[in-house]
mmCIF file of C-alpha atoms in Angstrom:
data_model
loop_
_atom_site.group_PDB
_atom_site.id
_atom_site.type_symbol
_atom_site.label_atom_id
_atom_site.label_comp_id
_atom_site.label_asym_id
_atom_site.label_seq_id
_atom_site.Cartn_x
_atom_site.Cartn_y
_atom_site.Cartn_z
ATOM 1 C CA MET A 20 -13.585 33.910 -16.939
ATOM 2 C CA PRO A 21 -12.536 32.066 -13.779
ATOM 3 C CA TYR A 22 -9.932 33.435 -11.377
ATOM 4 C CA THR A 23 -10.525 37.083 -12.237
ATOM 5 C CA ALA A 24 -12.079 39.962 -10.367
ATOM 6 C CA ASP A 25 -14.854 40.184 -12.990
ATOM 7 C CA ASP A 26 -18.178 38.688 -12.112
ATOM 8 C CA PRO A 27 -18.614 35.435 -13.930
ATOM 9 C CA ARG A 28 -21.439 35.222 -16.356
ATOM 10 C CA GLN A 29 -24.575 33.931 -14.756
ATOM 11 C CA TRP A 30 -26.078 31.139 -16.855
ATOM 12 C CA SER A 31 -29.728 30.428 -16.654
ATOM 13 C CA PRO A 32 -30.796 26.817 -16.090
ATOM 14 C CA ASP A 33 -32.143 26.664 -19.681
ATOM 15 C CA GLU A 34 -28.835 27.934 -21.097
ATOM 16 C CA LEU A 35 -26.902 25.414 -19.041
ATOM 17 C CA ARG A 36 -29.236 22.584 -20.077
ATOM 18 C CA ALA A 37 -28.743 23.497 -23.730
ATOM 19 C CA ARG A 38 -24.995 23.853 -23.347
ATOM 20 C CA ILE A 39 -24.143 20.854 -21.142
ATOM 21 C CA PRO A 40 -25.782 17.551 -21.933
ATOM 22 C CA GLY A 41 -27.403 16.119 -18.826
ATOM 23 C CA TRP A 42 -27.070 19.277 -16.734
ATOM 24 C CA GLY A 43 -29.824 19.593 -14.189
ATOM 25 C CA VAL A 44 -31.245 16.179 -14.995
ATOM 26 C CA ASP A 45 -32.331 15.813 -11.340
ATOM 27 C CA SER A 46 -33.450 19.396 -10.699
ATOM 28 C CA ASP A 47 -37.111 18.455 -11.248
ATOM 29 C CA PRO A 48 -38.118 16.130 -8.366
ATOM 30 C CA ALA A 49 -40.403 14.299 -10.729
ATOM 31 C CA ASP A 50 -37.420 13.176 -12.754
ATOM 32 C CA ARG A 51 -35.477 11.816 -9.830
ATOM 33 C CA PRO A 52 -35.519 8.034 -9.606
ATOM 34 C CA SER A 53 -35.132 8.276 -5.832
ATOM 35 C CA TYR A 54 -37.732 10.946 -5.374
ATOM 36 C CA PRO A 55 -40.411 8.597 -3.990
ATOM 37 C CA LYS A 56 -37.944 7.573 -1.291
ATOM 38 C CA GLN A 57 -37.484 11.256 -0.229
ATOM 39 C CA ARG A 58 -41.131 11.563 0.723
ATOM 40 C CA PHE A 59 -42.344 10.519 4.160
ATOM 41 C CA ALA A 60 -44.806 7.861 3.191
ATOM 42 C CA PRO A 61 -45.023 5.299 6.002
ATOM 43 C CA GLY A 62 -47.566 3.234 4.120
ATOM 44 C CA GLU A 63 -45.191 2.707 1.230
ATOM 45 C CA THR A 64 -41.909 2.092 3.027
ATOM 46 C CA GLY A 65 -42.963 0.552 6.362
ATOM 47 C CA ALA A 66 -41.098 3.213 8.293
ATOM 48 C CA HIS A 67 -43.162 4.337 11.256
ATOM 49 C CA TRP A 68 -40.826 6.940 12.727
ATOM 50 C CA GLU A 69 -39.404 10.293 11.902
ATOM 51 C CA LEU A 70 -36.251 9.404 13.785
ATOM 52 C CA PRO A 71 -35.438 5.834 14.761
ATOM 53 C CA ASP A 72 -35.196 4.938 18.453
ATOM 54 C CA GLN A 73 -31.784 5.707 19.918
ATOM 55 C CA GLN A 74 -29.588 2.653 20.432
ATOM 56 C CA PRO A 75 -28.502 2.469 24.116
ATOM 57 C CA GLU A 76 -24.939 3.677 24.598
ATOM 58 C CA HIS A 77 -23.470 1.278 27.169
ATOM 59 C CA ALA A 78 -19.924 2.587 26.708
ATOM 60 C CA PRO A 79 -18.934 6.033 25.438
ATOM 61 C CA ARG A 80 -18.710 6.151 21.682
ATOM 62 C CA GLU A 81 -16.583 8.574 19.804
ATOM 63 C CA ARG A 82 -18.536 11.194 17.804
ATOM 64 C CA SER A 83 -17.722 14.126 15.654
ATOM 65 C CA ILE A 84 -17.744 17.495 17.379
ATOM 66 C CA GLU A 85 -19.859 18.767 14.490
ATOM 67 C CA HIS A 86 -22.816 16.594 15.620
ATOM 68 C CA ALA A 87 -24.866 17.335 18.664
ATOM 69 C CA ARG A 88 -25.758 13.689 19.234
ATOM 70 C CA LEU A 89 -24.780 10.205 18.376
ATOM 71 C CA THR A 90 -26.380 8.559 15.350
ATOM 72 C CA PRO A 91 -29.482 6.499 16.259
ATOM 73 C CA VAL A 92 -27.615 3.280 15.419
ATOM 74 C CA PHE A 93 -23.944 2.749 15.765
ATOM 75 C CA GLY A 94 -21.435 -0.098 15.800
ATOM 76 C CA THR A 95 -20.212 -1.753 18.965
ATOM 77 C CA VAL A 96 -18.083 -4.522 17.510
ATOM 78 C CA ALA A 97 -14.742 -2.850 18.036
ATOM 79 C CA PRO A 98 -14.813 -0.609 21.076
ATOM 80 C CA LEU A 99 -11.873 1.704 21.554
ATOM 81 C CA ARG A 100 -9.179 0.379 23.922
ATOM 82 C CA GLY A 101 -5.639 1.142 25.007
ATOM 83 C CA LEU A 102 -3.399 3.909 23.807
ATOM 84 C CA SER A 103 -4.869 3.686 20.312
ATOM 85 C CA GLY A 104 -8.305 4.311 21.768
ATOM 86 C CA ALA A 105 -7.105 7.278 23.714
ATOM 87 C CA ILE A 106 -5.572 8.757 20.537
ATOM 88 C CA ARG A 107 -8.783 8.287 18.613
ATOM 89 C CA ARG A 108 -10.912 9.748 21.404
ATOM 90 C CA PHE A 109 -8.655 12.770 21.480
ATOM 91 C CA ALA A 110 -8.956 13.169 17.731
ATOM 92 C CA TYR A 111 -12.774 13.107 17.969
ATOM 93 C CA ALA A 112 -12.981 15.330 21.056
ATOM 94 C CA ARG A 113 -10.495 18.010 19.928
ATOM 95 C CA PHE A 114 -10.526 18.313 16.176
ATOM 96 C CA SER A 115 -13.228 18.803 13.528
ATOM 97 C CA GLU A 116 -13.453 16.257 10.725
ATOM 98 C CA GLY A 117 -12.429 19.110 8.402
ATOM 99 C CA ARG A 118 -8.984 19.362 10.019
ATOM 100 C CA ALA A 119 -6.075 17.275 8.841
ATOM 101 C CA ALA A 120 -5.053 16.798 12.440
ATOM 102 C CA HIS A 121 -8.218 14.762 13.042
ATOM 103 C CA TRP A 122 -7.455 12.340 10.282
ATOM 104 C CA LEU A 123 -3.695 12.153 11.005
ATOM 105 C CA LEU A 124 -4.485 11.274 14.620
ATOM 106 C CA LEU A 125 -6.868 8.531 13.453
ATOM 107 C CA ILE A 126 -4.138 7.118 11.212
ATOM 108 C CA LEU A 127 -1.710 7.296 14.109
ATOM 109 C CA GLY A 128 -4.275 5.518 16.338
ATOM 110 C CA ASP A 129 -4.600 2.808 13.637
ATOM 111 C CA ARG A 130 -0.889 2.255 13.510
ATOM 112 C CA VAL A 131 -0.652 2.124 17.312
ATOM 113 C CA ASP A 132 -3.580 -0.386 17.290
ATOM 114 C CA VAL A 133 -1.533 -2.580 14.924
ATOM 115 C CA ILE A 134 1.426 -2.570 17.371
ATOM 116 C CA GLU A 135 -0.872 -3.159 20.358
ATOM 117 C CA SER A 136 -2.536 -6.094 18.597
ATOM 118 C CA SER A 137 0.842 -7.628 17.646
ATOM 119 C CA VAL A 138 2.135 -7.300 21.197
ATOM 120 C CA THR A 139 -1.136 -8.726 22.574
ATOM 121 C CA SER A 140 -1.003 -11.711 20.267
ATOM 122 C CA LEU A 141 2.623 -12.302 21.145
ATOM 123 C CA VAL A 142 1.932 -12.135 24.880
ATOM 124 C CA SER A 143 -1.082 -14.356 24.641
ATOM 125 C CA GLY A 144 1.050 -17.062 23.177
ATOM 126 C CA HIS A 145 -0.554 -16.916 19.710
ATOM 127 C CA PRO A 146 1.862 -14.703 17.789
ATOM 128 C CA ASP A 147 1.160 -13.632 14.195
ATOM 129 C CA GLU A 148 2.110 -16.148 11.589
ATOM 130 C CA LEU A 149 4.352 -13.949 9.460
ATOM 131 C CA VAL A 150 4.963 -16.444 6.721
ATOM 132 C CA SER A 151 1.426 -17.679 6.144
ATOM 133 C CA GLU A 152 -0.166 -14.227 6.566
ATOM 134 C CA THR A 153 1.921 -12.832 3.741
ATOM 135 C CA GLY A 154 0.458 -15.383 1.293
ATOM 136 C CA VAL A 155 3.872 -16.677 0.367
ATOM 137 C CA LEU A 156 2.780 -20.289 0.762
ATOM 138 C CA SER A 157 0.022 -19.875 -1.866
ATOM 139 C CA GLU A 158 2.565 -18.717 -4.469
ATOM 140 C CA LYS A 159 3.332 -22.271 -5.422
ATOM 141 C CA ARG A 160 -0.183 -23.674 -5.165
ATOM 142 C CA ARG A 161 -1.933 -20.807 -7.014
ATOM 143 C CA HIS A 162 0.633 -20.222 -9.792
ATOM 144 C CA GLY A 163 1.674 -17.027 -8.183
ATOM 145 C CA ILE A 164 4.934 -16.437 -10.105
ATOM 146 C CA ALA A 165 3.375 -17.277 -13.471
ATOM 147 C CA SER A 166 0.478 -14.887 -12.833
ATOM 148 C CA ARG A 167 2.855 -11.946 -12.496
ATOM 149 C CA PHE A 168 4.190 -11.842 -15.996
ATOM 150 C CA GLY A 169 2.433 -10.709 -19.142
ATOM 151 C CA ARG A 170 -0.802 -9.603 -17.368
ATOM 152 C CA GLY A 171 0.046 -6.015 -16.490
ATOM 153 C CA ARG A 172 -0.470 -6.448 -12.791
ATOM 154 C CA VAL A 173 0.157 -3.174 -10.939
ATOM 155 C CA ASP A 174 1.175 -4.839 -7.683
ATOM 156 C CA VAL A 175 4.276 -6.269 -9.368
ATOM 157 C CA LYS A 176 5.879 -2.806 -9.131
ATOM 158 C CA HIS A 177 5.989 -2.730 -5.366
ATOM 159 C CA GLN A 178 6.773 -6.348 -4.615
ATOM 160 C CA TRP A 179 10.436 -5.674 -4.073
ATOM 161 C CA ILE A 180 9.608 -3.568 -0.987
ATOM 162 C CA ASP A 181 6.878 -5.827 0.452
ATOM 163 C CA PRO A 182 9.228 -8.149 2.383
ATOM 164 C CA LEU A 183 10.953 -5.077 3.961
ATOM 165 C CA LEU A 184 7.600 -3.643 5.018
ATOM 166 C CA VAL A 185 6.362 -6.902 6.482
ATOM 167 C CA VAL A 186 9.513 -8.237 8.112
ATOM 168 C CA GLY A 187 11.285 -4.877 8.708
ATOM 169 C CA PRO A 188 9.235 -3.751 11.748
ATOM 170 C CA TRP A 189 9.633 -7.163 13.325
ATOM 171 C CA LEU A 190 13.387 -7.103 12.836
ATOM 172 C CA LEU A 191 13.562 -3.556 14.275
ATOM 173 C CA ALA A 192 11.468 -4.567 17.260
ATOM 174 C CA SER A 193 13.573 -7.669 17.870
ATOM 175 C CA TRP A 194 16.723 -5.634 17.650
ATOM 176 C CA GLY A 195 15.329 -3.079 20.091
ATOM 177 C CA ALA A 196 14.271 -5.790 22.544
ATOM 178 C CA ILE A 197 17.624 -7.435 22.399
ATOM 179 C CA ALA A 198 19.384 -4.117 22.868
ATOM 180 C CA LEU A 199 17.186 -3.277 25.820
ATOM 181 C CA VAL A 200 17.847 -6.692 27.488
ATOM 182 C CA ARG A 201 21.577 -6.365 26.908
ATOM 183 C CA LYS A 202 21.577 -2.885 28.414
ATOM 184 C CA VAL A 203 19.661 -4.090 31.468
ATOM 185 C CA PHE A 204 22.014 -6.949 32.104
ATOM 186 C CA ARG A 205 25.194 -4.777 31.578
ATOM 187 C CA SER A 206 23.926 -2.218 34.102
ATOM 188 C CA ARG A 207 23.832 -4.852 36.892
#
């Protein structure tokens, strides 16, 4: 009986196998489809190492505090940068992956990265194309409206809020910028 102080009954593997179809199907290594891959057999796989050579770390990479070293191979495509990078580095340096704070900080870093990228694209003279990036222009070409009815699409339920989520932050940022500029000019 679960959730009581009594010791639960200990089932033997044979009893479990008879009671639950498929239980322990992989307990015998000979029955595992992946078992040959779990053996170190360089002649069969072509692997000639026990641990692959370590990829050079030209810039500090974030790593979990649970691991003593970086994985032998890691990605370098999107190095951490800016405030979002600092938030992510702090999450990896301070909190275990088992803590909610670790993941919440990574989500915060992701959101900050979105803002940083939007500001960077705006400053570089290539701002985001809000209309085309939403896919609104393909609605007419790809029968967007007709595809929404009678097919049970789940995304139809949240479409009313999509314009607010896409345009809302831009309107708030514009309002904040205008308010800041007005305040600066009034103070002179």
